Amino acid sequence: MKIGELAERLDTTPRTIRLYEELGVIAPERTPGGTRLYREKDAKRLGVALRLARLGTELGDIERLARVREGCASGADAAASVSTLLGELKEWIDETLNDLNALKLDLETANALIRQCSKCRNKPNRSACPDCPMDRNVESTDLGRLIWDPDCP
């Protein structure tokens, strides 16, 4: 398939596809005229790389994963190198999951607080609503701090 077809299929842009080609994630064939032709394996490799990127994996890490075997002299060397990178990726995923779970709990706390304001007719500030539950409990949630700055009037 051509670059536009691949971009549409993977919901990305031709420019992004060329970037991943530069990183060595994919290596399309070319026609005598220079047109890139992508095979199913290119679509699958790029799809994995795009998913990793969307989830926050750095491009350098994706490049290292895609190219790690190139410099290996043996299967044992490749296994050791790949295992190291996969271990680093798993560690990053675990940290990210912990951060996301903490954020989810904080979101639930902030949402429970703001729901208490759902029937309030006062303007959402200290002077109009001095007994506001969100204002009184803003320190219990980081998102609450972002949403409700206690120093605002």
mmCIF file of C-alpha atoms in Angstrom:
data_model
loop_
_atom_site.group_PDB
_atom_site.id
_atom_site.type_symbol
_atom_site.label_atom_id
_atom_site.label_comp_id
_atom_site.label_asym_id
_atom_site.label_seq_id
_atom_site.Cartn_x
_atom_site.Cartn_y
_atom_site.Cartn_z
ATOM 1 C CA MET A 1 0.000 0.000 0.000
ATOM 2 C CA LYS A 2 1.091 3.594 -0.498
ATOM 3 C CA ILE A 3 1.849 6.047 2.280
ATOM 4 C CA GLY A 4 -1.561 7.747 2.159
ATOM 5 C CA GLU A 5 -3.354 4.426 2.447
ATOM 6 C CA LEU A 6 -1.207 3.398 5.402
ATOM 7 C CA ALA A 7 -1.745 6.775 7.078
ATOM 8 C CA GLU A 8 -5.499 6.462 6.714
ATOM 9 C CA ARG A 9 -5.513 2.878 7.936
ATOM 10 C CA LEU A 10 -3.506 3.740 11.065
ATOM 11 C CA ASP A 11 -5.160 7.130 11.636
ATOM 12 C CA THR A 12 -1.885 9.028 11.352
ATOM 13 C CA THR A 13 -0.137 11.289 8.857
ATOM 14 C CA PRO A 14 2.374 10.610 6.085
ATOM 15 C CA ARG A 15 4.828 12.843 7.935
ATOM 16 C CA THR A 16 4.577 10.630 11.024
ATOM 17 C CA ILE A 17 5.114 7.538 8.901
ATOM 18 C CA ARG A 18 8.269 9.066 7.400
ATOM 19 C CA LEU A 19 9.510 9.879 10.921
ATOM 20 C CA TYR A 20 9.137 6.264 11.988
ATOM 21 C CA GLU A 21 10.908 5.213 8.814
ATOM 22 C CA GLU A 22 13.826 7.503 9.785
ATOM 23 C CA LEU A 23 13.854 5.893 13.230
ATOM 24 C CA GLY A 24 14.187 2.452 11.631
ATOM 25 C CA VAL A 25 10.839 1.151 12.829
ATOM 26 C CA ILE A 26 9.769 0.370 9.266
ATOM 27 C CA ALA A 27 11.655 0.024 5.993
ATOM 28 C CA PRO A 28 9.269 0.145 3.062
ATOM 29 C CA GLU A 29 10.117 -1.118 -0.368
ATOM 30 C CA ARG A 30 10.390 1.459 -3.136
ATOM 31 C CA THR A 31 9.327 1.461 -6.728
ATOM 32 C CA PRO A 32 11.898 2.396 -9.394
ATOM 33 C CA GLY A 33 10.364 5.897 -9.221
ATOM 34 C CA GLY A 34 10.930 6.109 -5.450
ATOM 35 C CA THR A 35 7.340 5.624 -4.268
ATOM 36 C CA ARG A 36 7.197 3.933 -0.890
ATOM 37 C CA LEU A 37 5.292 0.666 -0.781
ATOM 38 C CA TYR A 38 4.282 -0.714 2.589
ATOM 39 C CA ARG A 39 3.537 -4.329 3.355
ATOM 40 C CA GLU A 40 1.315 -5.774 6.052
ATOM 41 C CA LYS A 41 4.329 -6.285 8.321
ATOM 42 C CA ASP A 42 5.107 -2.563 8.074
ATOM 43 C CA ALA A 43 1.538 -1.716 9.078
ATOM 44 C CA LYS A 44 1.736 -4.042 12.075
ATOM 45 C CA ARG A 45 5.137 -2.760 13.252
ATOM 46 C CA LEU A 46 4.080 0.844 12.825
ATOM 47 C CA GLY A 47 0.778 0.173 14.577
ATOM 48 C CA VAL A 48 2.617 -1.109 17.636
ATOM 49 C CA ALA A 49 5.003 1.859 17.585
ATOM 50 C CA LEU A 50 2.129 4.336 17.301
ATOM 51 C CA ARG A 51 0.297 2.691 20.178
ATOM 52 C CA LEU A 52 3.399 2.896 22.363
ATOM 53 C CA ALA A 53 3.812 6.562 21.438
ATOM 54 C CA ARG A 54 0.155 7.375 22.154
ATOM 55 C CA LEU A 55 0.572 5.841 25.587
ATOM 56 C CA GLY A 56 3.578 8.049 26.289
ATOM 57 C CA THR A 57 6.598 5.952 25.350
ATOM 58 C CA GLU A 58 9.427 8.190 24.183
ATOM 59 C CA LEU A 59 10.439 7.993 20.530
ATOM 60 C CA GLY A 60 14.011 7.107 21.470
ATOM 61 C CA ASP A 61 12.778 4.094 23.404
ATOM 62 C CA ILE A 62 10.613 2.991 20.482
ATOM 63 C CA GLU A 63 13.596 3.330 18.159
ATOM 64 C CA ARG A 64 15.778 1.296 20.531
ATOM 65 C CA LEU A 65 13.159 -1.465 20.666
ATOM 66 C CA ALA A 66 12.810 -1.529 16.880
ATOM 67 C CA ARG A 67 16.558 -1.634 16.233
ATOM 68 C CA VAL A 68 17.974 -3.542 19.188
ATOM 69 C CA ARG A 69 18.648 -6.757 17.273
ATOM 70 C CA GLU A 70 20.643 -5.004 14.531
ATOM 71 C CA GLY A 71 23.769 -4.733 16.646
ATOM 72 C CA CYS A 72 23.609 -8.184 18.196
ATOM 73 C CA ALA A 73 26.176 -10.837 17.261
ATOM 74 C CA SER A 74 24.136 -13.817 18.449
ATOM 75 C CA GLY A 75 20.733 -14.942 19.589
ATOM 76 C CA ALA A 76 21.996 -14.923 23.169
ATOM 77 C CA ASP A 77 23.183 -11.343 22.770
ATOM 78 C CA ALA A 78 19.837 -10.375 21.231
ATOM 79 C CA ALA A 79 17.889 -12.101 23.995
ATOM 80 C CA ALA A 80 19.857 -10.280 26.676
ATOM 81 C CA SER A 81 19.542 -6.894 24.960
ATOM 82 C CA VAL A 82 15.845 -7.264 24.203
ATOM 83 C CA SER A 83 15.106 -8.535 27.712
ATOM 84 C CA THR A 84 16.800 -5.483 29.183
ATOM 85 C CA LEU A 85 14.727 -3.111 27.042
ATOM 86 C CA LEU A 86 11.510 -4.990 27.749
ATOM 87 C CA GLY A 87 12.292 -4.857 31.466
ATOM 88 C CA GLU A 88 12.769 -1.091 31.248
ATOM 89 C CA LEU A 89 9.499 -0.768 29.335
ATOM 90 C CA LYS A 90 7.676 -2.851 31.944
ATOM 91 C CA GLU A 91 9.119 -0.700 34.732
ATOM 92 C CA TRP A 92 7.930 2.446 32.955
ATOM 93 C CA ILE A 93 4.479 0.905 32.416
ATOM 94 C CA ASP A 94 4.246 -0.063 36.101
ATOM 95 C CA GLU A 95 5.190 3.479 37.154
ATOM 96 C CA THR A 96 2.718 4.954 34.682
ATOM 97 C CA LEU A 97 -0.054 2.658 35.906
ATOM 98 C CA ASN A 98 0.657 3.680 39.501
ATOM 99 C CA ASP A 99 0.498 7.333 38.485
ATOM 100 C CA LEU A 100 -2.735 6.777 36.569
ATOM 101 C CA ASN A 101 -4.325 4.876 39.450
ATOM 102 C CA ALA A 102 -3.387 7.672 41.853
ATOM 103 C CA LEU A 103 -4.812 10.215 39.417
ATOM 104 C CA LYS A 104 -8.013 8.181 39.098
ATOM 105 C CA LEU A 105 -8.481 8.146 42.883
ATOM 106 C CA ASP A 106 -7.807 11.872 43.033
ATOM 107 C CA LEU A 107 -10.329 12.434 40.250
ATOM 108 C CA GLU A 108 -12.942 10.477 42.175
ATOM 109 C CA THR A 109 -12.272 12.578 45.277
ATOM 110 C CA ALA A 110 -12.514 15.827 43.305
ATOM 111 C CA ASN A 111 -15.681 14.659 41.583
ATOM 112 C CA ALA A 112 -17.313 13.727 44.895
ATOM 113 C CA LEU A 113 -16.514 17.173 46.250
ATOM 114 C CA ILE A 114 -17.764 19.091 43.237
ATOM 115 C CA ARG A 115 -20.984 17.044 43.132
ATOM 116 C CA GLN A 116 -21.845 18.600 46.484
ATOM 117 C CA CYS A 117 -22.118 21.874 44.596
ATOM 118 C CA SER A 118 -24.546 20.507 42.000
ATOM 119 C CA LYS A 119 -27.609 22.197 43.527
ATOM 120 C CA CYS A 120 -25.843 25.318 44.733
ATOM 121 C CA ARG A 121 -27.138 28.551 43.220
ATOM 122 C CA ASN A 122 -24.282 30.682 44.545
ATOM 123 C CA LYS A 123 -21.480 31.954 42.357
ATOM 124 C CA PRO A 124 -18.571 29.483 42.764
ATOM 125 C CA ASN A 125 -16.202 31.648 44.792
ATOM 126 C CA ARG A 126 -15.366 32.309 48.432
ATOM 127 C CA SER A 127 -17.271 35.511 48.837
ATOM 128 C CA ALA A 128 -20.521 34.211 47.332
ATOM 129 C CA CYS A 129 -20.317 30.778 48.939
ATOM 130 C CA PRO A 130 -18.270 30.961 52.159
ATOM 131 C CA ASP A 131 -19.287 27.423 53.235
ATOM 132 C CA CYS A 132 -18.438 25.777 49.912
ATOM 133 C CA PRO A 133 -17.469 22.105 50.444
ATOM 134 C CA MET A 134 -15.028 22.291 47.549
ATOM 135 C CA ASP A 135 -13.295 25.286 49.074
ATOM 136 C CA ARG A 136 -13.211 23.709 52.554
ATOM 137 C CA ASN A 137 -11.744 20.436 51.230
ATOM 138 C CA VAL A 138 -9.586 21.617 48.354
ATOM 139 C CA GLU A 139 -6.436 20.314 50.039
ATOM 140 C CA SER A 140 -7.751 16.743 49.846
ATOM 141 C CA THR A 141 -7.332 16.555 46.074
ATOM 142 C CA ASP A 142 -4.689 17.734 43.625
ATOM 143 C CA LEU A 143 -7.276 18.093 40.851
ATOM 144 C CA GLY A 144 -9.426 20.071 43.242
ATOM 145 C CA ARG A 145 -6.520 22.453 43.678
ATOM 146 C CA LEU A 146 -6.309 22.851 39.902
ATOM 147 C CA ILE A 147 -10.060 23.358 39.530
ATOM 148 C CA TRP A 148 -10.669 25.434 42.630
ATOM 149 C CA ASP A 149 -7.893 27.813 43.539
ATOM 150 C CA PRO A 150 -8.594 28.797 47.157
ATOM 151 C CA ASP A 151 -6.824 32.123 46.620
ATOM 152 C CA CYS A 152 -9.325 33.245 43.980
ATOM 153 C CA PRO A 153 -12.093 35.562 45.201
#
